[in-house]
CSV table of C-alpha atoms and ligand atoms in Angstrom, one decimal:
chain,number,residue,atom,x,y,z
W,1,MET,CA,0.0,0.1,0.0
W,2,ALA,CA,1.2,3.5,-0.6
W,3,LYS,CA,2.5,5.3,1.8
W,4,GLY,CA,0.4,7.7,3.8
W,5,LYS,CA,-2.6,5.8,3.3
W,6,LYS,CA,-4.0,2.9,5.8
W,7,THR,CA,-7.2,1.0,5.9
W,8,VAL,CA,-9.9,1.5,8.9
W,9,PHE,CA,-12.8,0.1,9.6
W,10,PHE,CA,-16.2,2.4,9.9
W,11,CYS,CA,-19.4,1.5,11.5
W,12,GLN,CA,-21.8,2.9,8.7
W,13,ASN,CA,-24.5,3.7,10.8
W,14,CYS,CA,-23.0,6.1,13.6
W,15,GLY,CA,-19.4,6.3,11.8
W,16,TYR,CA,-17.4,4.9,14.9
W,17,GLU,CA,-14.1,4.2,13.7
W,18,SER,CA,-11.6,1.1,14.6
W,19,PRO,CA,-8.6,-0.4,13.4
W,20,LYS,CA,-9.9,-3.9,13.3
W,21,TRP,CA,-13.7,-5.2,11.9
W,22,MET,CA,-16.0,-6.1,15.0
W,23,GLY,CA,-18.8,-7.8,14.6
W,24,GLN,CA,-20.8,-5.3,16.8
W,25,CYS,CA,-20.4,-1.7,17.0
W,26,PRO,CA,-19.1,-0.2,20.4
W,27,GLY,CA,-20.8,2.9,19.7
W,28,CYS,CA,-24.3,2.4,18.7
W,29,ARG,CA,-24.8,-1.2,19.4
W,30,GLN,CA,-25.7,-2.4,15.7
W,31,TRP,CA,-24.4,-5.6,14.3
W,32,ASN,CA,-22.5,-6.3,11.0
W,33,THR,CA,-21.9,-2.9,10.0
W,34,PHE,CA,-18.1,-2.5,9.8
W,35,VAL,CA,-16.8,-1.9,6.5
W,36,GLU,CA,-13.1,-1.1,5.2
W,37,GLU,CA,-12.2,1.9,4.1
W,38,ILE,CA,-8.9,3.5,3.0
W,39,VAL,CA,-8.2,6.7,3.9
W,40,THR,CA,-5.2,9.0,3.4
W,41,THR,CA,-3.2,10.1,6.6
W,42,GLY,CA,-1.7,13.3,7.8
W,43,ASN,CA,-3.8,15.1,5.3
W,44,LYS,CA,-5.7,18.6,5.4
W,45,ALA,CA,-8.0,19.5,8.5
W,46,LEU,CA,-11.4,19.7,8.1
W,47,PRO,CA,-12.6,23.2,7.2
W,48,SER,CA,-13.0,25.5,10.0
W,49,GLN,CA,-16.7,26.1,10.3
W,50,GLY,CA,-16.3,30.0,10.2
W,51,GLN,CA,-15.6,32.6,7.9
W,52,GLY,CA,-12.1,32.8,8.4
W,53,SER,CA,-9.4,30.4,7.1
W,54,ALA,CA,-6.3,29.4,8.2
W,55,GLY,CA,-4.0,31.7,6.5
W,56,ALA,CA,-5.9,35.3,6.6
W,57,LYS,CA,-5.5,37.1,9.5
W,58,ASN,CA,-7.9,36.3,12.3
W,59,GLU,CA,-8.6,38.6,15.2
W,60,PRO,CA,-11.0,38.2,18.1
W,61,VAL,CA,-14.1,40.1,18.0
W,62,ALA,CA,-16.3,42.0,20.4
W,63,LEU,CA,-19.6,39.8,20.8
W,64,THR,CA,-21.3,42.9,20.9
W,65,LYS,CA,-20.0,44.6,18.0
W,66,ILE,CA,-21.1,41.7,15.5
W,67,GLN,CA,-24.5,42.2,13.5
W,68,ALA,CA,-26.9,39.6,13.1
W,69,ARG,CA,-30.4,40.2,12.1
W,70,GLU,CA,-33.7,38.1,12.4
W,71,ASP,CA,-34.4,39.1,8.9
W,72,ASP,CA,-31.6,37.0,7.2
W,73,ARG,CA,-34.1,34.1,7.4
W,74,ILE,CA,-35.9,33.5,4.0
W,75,LYS,CA,-39.6,32.1,4.9
W,76,THR,CA,-40.4,29.0,2.5
W,77,GLU,CA,-44.3,29.9,3.4
W,78,ILE,CA,-44.5,25.9,4.4
W,79,GLU,CA,-45.5,26.8,8.0
W,80,GLU,CA,-44.9,23.5,9.0
W,81,LEU,CA,-41.4,23.8,7.7
W,82,ASP,CA,-40.8,27.0,8.9
W,83,ARG,CA,-41.8,26.1,12.0
W,84,VAL,CA,-39.5,23.3,12.4
W,85,LEU,CA,-36.6,25.2,11.3
W,86,GLY,CA,-36.9,27.7,13.9
W,87,GLY,CA,-38.8,30.5,11.7
W,88,GLY,CA,-37.4,29.8,8.2
W,89,ILE,CA,-34.4,29.1,6.3
W,90,VAL,CA,-31.0,30.6,7.9
W,91,GLN,CA,-28.6,32.2,5.1
W,92,GLY,CA,-25.2,30.4,4.7
W,93,SER,CA,-26.7,27.2,6.8
W,94,MET,CA,-26.5,23.5,6.4
W,95,VAL,CA,-29.6,21.4,6.8
W,96,LEU,CA,-29.9,17.7,6.7
W,97,VAL,CA,-33.1,15.9,5.8
W,98,GLY,CA,-32.8,12.2,7.0
W,99,GLY,CA,-35.5,9.4,6.3
W,100,ASP,CA,-36.4,6.3,5.1
W,101,PRO,CA,-36.2,5.7,1.3
W,102,GLY,CA,-39.5,6.6,-0.3
W,103,ILE,CA,-40.6,8.8,2.4
W,104,GLY,CA,-40.9,12.0,0.5
W,105,LYS,CA,-37.5,13.9,0.9
W,106,SER,CA,-36.9,14.4,-2.6
W,107,THR,CA,-40.7,15.4,-2.9
W,108,LEU,CA,-40.6,18.3,0.4
W,109,LEU,CA,-37.3,19.6,-1.0
W,110,LEU,CA,-38.5,20.0,-4.4
W,111,GLN,CA,-41.7,22.0,-2.9
W,112,VAL,CA,-39.0,24.3,-1.2
W,113,CYS,CA,-37.2,24.9,-4.5
W,114,ARG,CA,-40.8,25.5,-5.4
W,115,GLN,CA,-41.7,28.3,-2.7
W,116,LEU,CA,-37.9,29.7,-3.1
W,117,SER,CA,-37.8,30.1,-6.6
W,118,GLY,CA,-41.4,31.5,-6.6
W,119,LYS,CA,-40.3,34.4,-4.3
W,120,GLY,CA,-37.3,35.0,-6.7
W,121,HIS,CA,-34.6,33.3,-5.0
W,122,LYS,CA,-32.5,31.2,-7.7
W,123,VAL,CA,-32.2,27.9,-6.6
W,124,LEU,CA,-30.2,24.9,-7.6
W,125,TYR,CA,-31.3,21.6,-7.3
W,126,ILE,CA,-28.4,18.9,-7.8
W,127,SER,CA,-29.8,15.4,-8.2
W,128,GLY,CA,-27.3,12.1,-8.0
W,129,GLU,CA,-30.4,9.5,-8.3
W,130,GLU,CA,-33.0,10.7,-10.4
W,131,SER,CA,-32.9,12.0,-14.2
W,132,LEU,CA,-34.1,15.3,-15.5
W,133,ARG,CA,-37.1,13.6,-16.8
W,134,GLN,CA,-37.9,11.8,-13.8
W,135,ILE,CA,-37.6,15.3,-12.0
W,136,LYS,CA,-39.7,17.1,-14.2
W,137,LEU,CA,-42.4,14.3,-13.8
W,138,ARG,CA,-42.5,14.7,-10.2
W,139,ALA,CA,-42.5,18.8,-10.8
W,140,GLU,CA,-45.6,18.6,-12.8
W,141,ARG,CA,-47.4,16.6,-10.2
W,142,ILE,CA,-46.5,19.1,-7.6
W,143,GLY,CA,-47.2,22.5,-9.7
W,144,LYS,CA,-46.0,24.9,-11.7
W,145,PHE,CA,-42.5,26.5,-11.4
W,146,ASN,CA,-40.8,29.3,-12.8
W,147,ASP,CA,-37.0,29.5,-14.3
W,148,GLN,CA,-35.5,30.9,-11.0
W,149,LEU,CA,-34.9,26.7,-10.4
W,150,LEU,CA,-32.2,25.0,-11.7
W,151,LEU,CA,-31.6,21.4,-12.1
W,152,LEU,CA,-28.2,19.3,-12.0
W,153,CYS,CA,-27.4,15.8,-12.1
W,154,GLU,CA,-24.3,15.2,-11.0
W,155,THR,CA,-22.3,13.1,-8.5
W,156,ASN,CA,-19.1,14.8,-9.0
W,157,LEU,CA,-18.1,17.6,-6.1
W,158,GLU,CA,-15.9,18.8,-7.9
W,159,THR,CA,-18.3,19.8,-11.1
W,160,ILE,CA,-20.8,20.8,-8.5
W,161,ARG,CA,-18.5,23.1,-6.9
W,162,ASN,CA,-17.6,25.0,-9.9
W,163,THR,CA,-21.3,25.0,-11.1
W,164,ILE,CA,-22.3,26.4,-7.8
W,165,GLU,CA,-19.5,29.1,-8.0
W,166,LYS,CA,-20.7,30.1,-11.7
W,167,VAL,CA,-24.3,29.9,-11.1
W,168,LYS,CA,-24.3,31.8,-7.8
W,169,PRO,CA,-27.4,30.4,-6.3
W,170,GLU,CA,-29.1,31.4,-3.0
W,171,ALA,CA,-30.1,28.0,-1.7
W,172,VAL,CA,-28.6,24.3,-2.9
W,173,VAL,CA,-30.2,20.6,-2.6
W,174,ILE,CA,-27.9,18.0,-2.9
W,175,ASP,CA,-30.4,14.7,-3.3
W,176,SER,CA,-28.4,12.8,-1.6
W,177,ILE,CA,-25.4,12.6,-0.3
W,178,GLN,CA,-24.3,9.2,-0.3
W,179,THR,CA,-24.5,9.2,-4.1
W,180,MET,CA,-21.9,12.3,-4.2
W,181,TYR,CA,-17.9,11.4,-4.4
W,182,ASN,CA,-15.2,13.2,-4.2
W,183,GLU,CA,-11.9,12.0,-6.5
W,184,GLN,CA,-9.6,13.0,-3.7
W,185,VAL,CA,-11.2,9.7,-1.6
W,186,SER,CA,-10.7,6.4,-2.6
W,187,SER,CA,-13.5,4.6,-1.2
W,188,ALA,CA,-17.1,3.9,-3.3
W,189,PRO,CA,-19.7,6.6,-2.7
W,190,GLY,CA,-21.9,5.9,0.2
W,191,SER,CA,-19.0,5.3,2.3
W,192,VAL,CA,-18.2,6.9,5.8
W,193,SER,CA,-15.2,8.8,4.4
W,194,GLN,CA,-16.8,9.9,1.0
W,195,VAL,CA,-20.1,11.4,2.9
W,196,ARG,CA,-17.9,13.0,5.4
W,197,GLU,CA,-15.6,14.7,3.0
W,198,SER,CA,-18.4,15.4,0.7
W,199,THR,CA,-20.6,17.2,3.4
W,200,GLY,CA,-17.0,19.1,4.4
W,201,ILE,CA,-16.5,20.4,0.9
W,202,LEU,CA,-19.9,21.3,1.0
W,203,MET,CA,-19.8,23.3,4.1
W,204,GLN,CA,-16.9,25.2,3.1
W,205,ILE,CA,-19.1,26.3,0.0
W,206,ALA,CA,-21.9,27.1,2.0
W,207,LYS,CA,-20.3,29.0,4.7
W,208,GLY,CA,-17.9,30.8,2.1
W,209,LEU,CA,-20.3,32.0,-0.4
W,210,GLY,CA,-23.5,32.7,2.5
W,211,ILE,CA,-25.5,30.2,0.2
W,212,SER,CA,-28.2,27.4,2.2
W,213,VAL,CA,-27.6,23.9,1.6
W,214,PHE,CA,-30.3,21.2,2.1
W,215,ILE,CA,-28.5,17.7,2.1
W,216,VAL,CA,-30.6,14.6,1.6
W,217,GLY,CA,-29.6,11.6,3.7
W,218,HIS,CA,-31.2,8.1,3.2
W,219,VAL,CA,-31.5,6.3,6.4
W,220,THR,CA,-30.5,2.5,5.7
W,221,LYS,CA,-31.1,-0.8,7.8
W,222,ASP,CA,-28.5,-3.0,5.9
W,223,GLY,CA,-25.6,-0.5,6.6
W,224,SER,CA,-24.0,-1.0,3.3
W,225,VAL,CA,-24.1,2.8,2.8
W,226,ALA,CA,-23.1,5.6,5.7
W,227,GLY,CA,-26.4,6.7,7.5
W,228,PRO,CA,-26.8,10.3,8.0
W,229,ARG,CA,-26.2,9.8,11.7
W,230,VAL,CA,-22.2,10.2,10.5
W,231,LEU,CA,-22.9,13.5,9.8
W,232,GLU,CA,-25.0,15.0,12.4
W,233,HIS,CA,-21.7,16.8,14.3
W,234,MET,CA,-20.9,18.6,11.0
W,235,VAL,CA,-24.2,20.2,10.0
W,236,ASP,CA,-26.6,23.2,11.6
W,237,THR,CA,-29.9,21.8,11.6
W,238,VAL,CA,-30.8,17.8,11.6
W,239,LEU,CA,-34.4,17.0,10.6
W,240,TYR,CA,-35.7,13.3,10.3
W,241,PHE,CA,-39.0,12.6,8.2
W,242,GLU,CA,-40.8,9.8,10.0
W,243,GLY,CA,-43.6,7.9,9.4
W,244,ASP,CA,-45.0,5.0,7.9
W,245,ARG,CA,-44.5,4.5,4.3
W,246,GLN,CA,-48.1,3.0,4.1
W,247,VAL,CA,-49.8,5.7,6.3
W,248,ALA,CA,-50.3,9.0,4.7
W,249,TYR,CA,-49.1,10.8,7.5
W,250,ARG,CA,-45.4,12.5,7.8
W,251,ILE,CA,-43.7,13.7,10.6
W,252,LEU,CA,-40.8,16.1,10.5
W,253,ARG,CA,-38.9,16.2,13.2
W,254,SER,CA,-35.9,18.5,14.3
W,255,VAL,CA,-33.5,17.1,16.3
W,256,LYS,CA,-30.6,19.1,16.1
W,257,ASN,CA,-30.9,23.0,15.5
W,258,ARG,CA,-28.5,25.5,16.0
W,259,PHE,CA,-31.3,28.2,15.2
W,260,GLY,CA,-34.0,27.1,16.9
W,261,SER,CA,-35.5,24.8,19.6
W,262,THR,CA,-35.7,21.0,19.0
W,263,ASN,CA,-38.4,18.6,19.4
W,264,GLU,CA,-40.7,21.1,17.2
W,265,ILE,CA,-42.5,18.9,14.5
W,266,GLY,CA,-44.3,19.6,11.3
W,267,VAL,CA,-47.1,17.2,10.1
W,268,PHE,CA,-47.6,16.6,6.8
W,269,GLU,CA,-49.7,14.6,4.3
W,270,MET,CA,-48.7,12.7,1.2
W,271,GLN,CA,-51.4,13.2,-1.3
W,272,ASP,CA,-51.3,12.6,-5.3
W,273,LYS,CA,-49.9,16.6,-6.1
W,274,GLY,CA,-47.0,16.1,-3.3
W,275,LEU,CA,-46.9,17.0,0.6
W,276,VAL,CA,-49.8,19.0,2.0
W,277,GLU,CA,-49.7,20.6,5.3
W,278,VAL,CA,-51.8,19.2,8.0
W,279,LYS,CA,-52.6,22.6,9.9
W,280,ASN,CA,-54.6,21.0,12.4
W,281,PRO,CA,-53.0,17.7,13.4
W,282,SER,CA,-55.4,16.9,16.5
W,283,GLN,CA,-58.3,17.2,14.4
W,284,ALA,CA,-56.6,14.6,11.7
W,285,MET,CA,-55.4,12.1,14.2
W,286,LEU,CA,-58.3,11.5,16.0
W,287,ASN,CA,-60.4,11.2,12.9
W,288,GLY,CA,-62.0,7.8,12.2
W,289,ARG,CA,-62.0,7.1,15.9
W,290,PRO,CA,-64.3,4.5,17.4
W,291,THR,CA,-66.5,6.0,20.3
W,292,ASP,CA,-67.9,3.3,22.1
W,293,ALA,CA,-65.2,0.8,22.1
W,294,SER,CA,-62.9,-0.1,25.4
W,295,GLY,CA,-59.4,0.8,25.4
W,296,SER,CA,-59.5,3.7,23.2
W,297,VAL,CA,-58.7,7.0,24.8
W,298,VAL,CA,-57.5,10.5,23.5
W,299,VAL,CA,-54.3,11.7,25.3
W,300,CYS,CA,-52.5,15.3,25.0
W,301,SER,CA,-48.7,15.3,24.4
W,302,ILE,CA,-46.6,18.6,23.8
W,303,GLU,CA,-44.5,18.2,20.3
W,304,GLY,CA,-42.6,21.2,20.9
W,305,THR,CA,-44.4,24.1,21.3
W,306,ARG,CA,-47.8,22.7,20.0
W,307,PRO,CA,-50.3,20.4,21.4
W,308,ILE,CA,-51.6,17.6,19.9
W,309,LEU,CA,-54.2,15.3,21.0
W,310,ILE,CA,-53.6,11.6,19.6
W,311,GLU,CA,-55.8,8.6,20.3
W,312,ILE,CA,-54.5,5.6,22.3
W,313,GLN,CA,-55.8,1.8,21.4
W,314,ALA,CA,-55.1,-1.0,24.0
W,315,LEU,CA,-56.2,-4.6,23.7
W,316,VAL,CA,-55.9,-6.9,26.5
W,317,THR,CA,-56.6,-10.5,26.1
W,318,LYS,CA,-56.4,-14.0,27.7
W,319,THR,CA,-52.6,-15.5,27.2
W,320,ASN,CA,-53.0,-18.8,25.2
W,321,PHE,CA,-49.5,-19.7,25.7
W,322,GLY,CA,-47.6,-19.8,29.1
W,323,LEU,CA,-45.7,-16.4,28.5
W,324,PRO,CA,-48.2,-13.4,28.1
W,325,ARG,CA,-47.2,-11.2,25.1
W,326,ARG,CA,-47.0,-7.5,25.1
W,327,THR,CA,-46.5,-5.8,22.2
W,328,SER,CA,-46.1,-1.3,21.9
W,329,VAL,CA,-46.5,0.6,18.6
W,330,GLY,CA,-45.5,4.2,18.7
W,331,ILE,CA,-44.6,4.3,22.5
W,332,ASP,CA,-41.6,2.8,24.3
W,333,TYR,CA,-42.1,-0.7,24.9
W,334,ASN,CA,-40.2,-0.7,28.4
W,335,ARG,CA,-42.6,2.2,29.3
W,336,VAL,CA,-45.8,0.0,28.9
W,337,ASN,CA,-44.3,-2.7,30.9
W,338,LEU,CA,-43.7,-0.4,33.7
W,339,LEU,CA,-47.1,1.0,33.6
W,340,MET,CA,-48.4,-2.6,33.4
W,341,ALA,CA,-46.6,-3.2,36.7
W,342,VAL,CA,-47.8,-0.4,38.4
W,343,LEU,CA,-51.2,-1.3,37.1
W,344,GLU,CA,-50.7,-4.8,38.7
W,345,LYS,CA,-49.7,-3.5,42.5
W,346,ARG,CA,-51.2,-0.3,42.9
W,347,ALA,CA,-54.8,-0.6,41.5
W,348,GLY,CA,-55.0,-4.5,41.7
W,349,LEU,CA,-55.6,-5.4,38.3
W,350,HIS,CA,-54.0,-9.2,37.9
W,351,LEU,CA,-52.1,-8.8,34.3
W,352,GLY,CA,-49.6,-11.6,34.5
W,353,ASP,CA,-51.5,-14.0,32.5
W,354,TRP,CA,-53.2,-11.8,30.0
W,355,ASP,CA,-51.3,-10.3,26.7
W,356,ALA,CA,-51.4,-6.7,26.1
W,357,TYR,CA,-51.1,-4.8,23.0
W,358,VAL,CA,-50.8,-1.0,23.2
W,359,ASN,CA,-51.0,1.1,19.9
W,360,LEU,CA,-50.9,4.9,19.2
W,361,ALA,CA,-52.8,5.7,16.2
W,362,GLY,CA,-51.8,7.7,13.3
W,363,GLY,CA,-48.4,6.2,12.5
W,364,MET,CA,-47.2,8.8,15.0
W,365,ARG,CA,-44.3,8.3,17.8
W,366,LEU,CA,-44.4,10.2,21.3
W,367,GLY,CA,-42.3,10.0,24.4
W,368,GLU,CA,-43.5,12.9,26.6
W,369,PRO,CA,-44.1,11.1,30.1
W,370,ALA,CA,-47.5,12.9,30.1
W,371,ILE,CA,-49.1,10.3,28.1
W,372,ASP,CA,-48.5,7.6,30.9
W,373,LEU,CA,-51.7,8.1,32.4
W,374,GLY,CA,-53.9,7.9,29.0
W,375,VAL,CA,-51.8,4.2,28.9
W,376,VAL,CA,-52.8,3.1,32.0
W,377,MET,CA,-56.4,4.3,31.2
W,378,ALA,CA,-56.4,2.4,28.0
W,379,ILE,CA,-55.1,-0.9,29.5
W,380,ALA,CA,-57.4,-1.1,32.5
W,381,SER,CA,-60.4,0.1,30.0
W,382,SER,CA,-59.7,-2.7,27.7
W,383,TYR,CA,-59.1,-5.1,30.8
W,384,LYS,CA,-62.1,-4.4,32.6
W,385,ASN,CA,-64.0,-4.2,29.2
W,386,LYS,CA,-65.7,-0.6,30.0
W,387,VAL,CA,-65.7,1.9,27.8
W,388,VAL,CA,-64.1,5.5,28.5
W,389,ASP,CA,-66.5,8.6,27.6
W,390,GLU,CA,-65.4,9.7,24.4
W,391,GLY,CA,-65.5,13.5,25.5
W,392,LEU,CA,-62.7,12.8,28.0
W,393,LEU,CA,-59.5,14.1,27.4
W,394,ILE,CA,-56.2,12.4,30.0
W,395,PHE,CA,-53.2,13.3,30.3
W,396,GLY,CA,-50.9,12.9,33.5
W,397,GLU,CA,-47.7,11.1,34.5
W,398,VAL,CA,-47.4,8.3,36.4
W,399,GLY,CA,-45.3,7.3,39.3
W,400,LEU,CA,-44.2,3.7,40.6
W,401,SER,CA,-46.1,3.8,43.6
W,402,GLY,CA,-49.5,5.1,41.2
W,403,GLU,CA,-49.2,8.6,42.3
W,404,ILE,CA,-49.8,10.9,39.4
W,405,ARG,CA,-47.5,13.6,39.0
W,406,GLY,CA,-48.3,17.5,37.8
W,407,VAL,CA,-46.7,18.3,33.8
W,408,SER,CA,-45.5,21.0,32.3
W,409,MET,CA,-47.9,23.4,30.1
W,410,ALA,CA,-51.3,21.9,31.2
W,411,GLU,CA,-53.0,24.8,30.6
W,412,GLN,CA,-52.3,24.2,26.5
W,413,ARG,CA,-53.3,20.9,26.7
W,414,VAL,CA,-57.0,22.2,28.4
W,415,ARG,CA,-57.0,24.8,25.9
W,416,GLU,CA,-56.8,22.3,22.9
W,417,ALA,CA,-59.2,19.9,24.2
W,418,GLU,CA,-61.9,23.0,24.7
W,419,LYS,CA,-61.1,23.8,21.2
W,420,LEU,CA,-61.5,20.4,19.7
W,421,GLY,CA,-65.0,19.7,21.5
W,422,PHE,CA,-63.8,17.5,24.6
W,423,THR,CA,-66.3,17.6,27.6
W,424,ALA,CA,-64.1,17.2,30.1
W,425,CYS,CA,-60.2,16.9,31.0
W,426,LEU,CA,-58.6,14.0,33.4
W,427,MET,CA,-55.5,15.5,34.5
W,428,PRO,CA,-53.2,15.8,37.7
W,429,LYS,CA,-54.4,17.2,40.9
W,430,ALA,CA,-51.2,19.2,41.1
W,431,ASN,CA,-52.3,21.0,37.9
W,432,LEU,CA,-55.4,21.8,38.7
W,433,ASP,CA,-55.2,25.2,40.7
W,434,SER,CA,-53.7,27.1,38.1
W,435,ILE,CA,-56.4,26.2,35.6
W,436,GLN,CA,-59.4,26.1,37.6
W,437,GLY,CA,-62.4,28.4,36.4
W,438,LYS,CA,-60.7,29.9,33.4
W,439,TYR,CA,-62.3,27.3,31.0
W,440,ARG,CA,-65.9,25.7,30.2
W,441,ILE,CA,-64.4,22.4,29.9
W,442,ARG,CA,-65.1,20.4,33.3
W,443,LEU,CA,-61.9,19.5,34.9
W,444,ILE,CA,-61.3,16.1,36.9
W,445,GLY,CA,-58.0,16.0,39.0
W,446,ALA,CA,-56.9,12.8,40.3
W,447,SER,CA,-53.6,12.5,42.6
W,448,ASN,CA,-53.5,8.4,42.0
W,449,ILE,CA,-54.3,5.6,39.4
W,450,LYS,CA,-57.0,4.4,41.8
W,451,GLU,CA,-58.9,7.4,41.8
W,452,ALA,CA,-58.3,7.7,38.1
W,453,MET,CA,-60.0,4.3,37.5
W,454,GLU,CA,-63.3,5.4,38.5
W,455,TYR,CA,-63.7,7.2,35.2
W,456,ILE,CA,-63.6,4.0,33.5
G,15,TYD,P1,-39.9,10.9,-2.4
G,15,TYD,O1,-39.8,12.0,-2.4
G,15,TYD,O2,-39.0,10.3,-3.9
G,15,TYD,O3,-38.9,9.7,-1.6
G,15,TYD,P2,-37.4,9.9,-1.3
G,15,TYD,O4,-36.8,11.0,-1.6
G,15,TYD,O5,-37.4,10.1,0.2
G,15,TYD,O6,-37.1,8.4,-1.2
G,15,TYD,O7,-41.3,10.2,-2.1
G,15,TYD,C1,-41.5,9.2,-3.5
G,15,TYD,C2,-43.0,8.4,-2.7
G,15,TYD,O8,-44.1,9.6,-2.5
G,15,TYD,C3,-43.2,7.6,-3.8
G,15,TYD,O9,-43.5,6.6,-3.2
G,15,TYD,C4,-44.4,8.6,-4.4
G,15,TYD,C5,-45.1,9.6,-3.3
G,15,TYD,N1,-45.9,10.3,-4.1
G,15,TYD,C6,-47.0,10.7,-3.9
G,15,TYD,O10,-47.7,9.7,-3.6
G,15,TYD,N2,-47.7,11.9,-4.4
G,15,TYD,C7,-46.9,12.6,-4.7
G,15,TYD,O11,-47.4,13.9,-5.3
G,15,TYD,C8,-45.4,12.7,-5.3
G,15,TYD,C9,-44.6,13.7,-6.0
G,15,TYD,C10,-44.5,11.9,-4.4
G,16,MG,MG1,-35.3,11.1,-3.2
């Protein structure tokens, strides 16, 4: 092997680097993700993230002297996206959009291009996956475009850099980073070193010319190409597109944002003319809800700054085999087991020889503890085969001794429930004082799950 080159093994999932092959990655605990790559040693460092370059004079500046204006942001007018981005696209920022193949990343970014070019900004869409014809066909489904949007099918980064410098667009879309390659790196496109190196180059371009860059990254399960996780530390904003391909709803979640809050979500629906914003997700999530079935309750979870009402369903049936089965979709499995143990011990439900299936409707995933009480009520309702009143909204965190703890932003949750026509709220007693009397909706406070059981 030539001098200055060595082989290392990279985890294709998280980018963990190791001198030898390993079956399981110590970083992310995934199996069989290590792939050998040749790297050149002793070469250039990563590009600096700021404006200054190594050779130029770079003096410290007083923080108060630096000018930054909020109106440096470009609004896409796709409200769900603007909110997730923290109020629009920041000039010169780099946004990574990750998600499973086929979830709608290219569609969303083409729609962003349409909005930006419609407002007179010059946009360059670079695709390494689809031909110009394919993009045109998709664009025809989405709507009318003007000639401020330029397309380029290219995977060589040197050509891309030259084109960007020549065209000088205000925003660039790279679809996808896993298809891009740099001749200086000897490993194949999609490998960890290629993906990192390509992102580094794009970052230089973005910061140097003040261009906003969107990068698409596929999430892959088999580990043959590097996932977007290996880039998370390099970019400014990381958005993930979640949802089932079979379910029409798509959730855009921000997991890192240097210019806004994380955990903000945007909800979209995939239709035949592209992604359509869902302005009132609670209403959409509750559509088609059974009204007289046991095991169905509605909970309220705060996602970012917005309350979302969603239905939790539980089905508890007698175990046919020795070991009871527990399944949960959209809610943490261990949390469900914990809550069932609390029900068993503190409310006297004998769940030991019963199977339990817990499901969150609409393909959503929630992790907020405030949905605990909803899970508990759904399981108990199915177990007793008694219906919970359809006009009752439930929220509260459940502790190990069966106590119901107060949650944050209780007032927003009550307000959303009232807005959507619910008649009562079952909530933590601790939250009651601050809200009592402000709303017409009936508020029921409970301090432990035994008290809550009376409403089944
Ligand atoms: P796409 O954006 O190509 O996914 P990704 O870039 O994340 O791989 O989305 C592809 C899916 O979306 C595909 O299955 C077709 C569907 N789709 C619609 O249902 N309606 C539409 O208007 C468009 C453009 C795509
Ligand atoms: Mg695509």
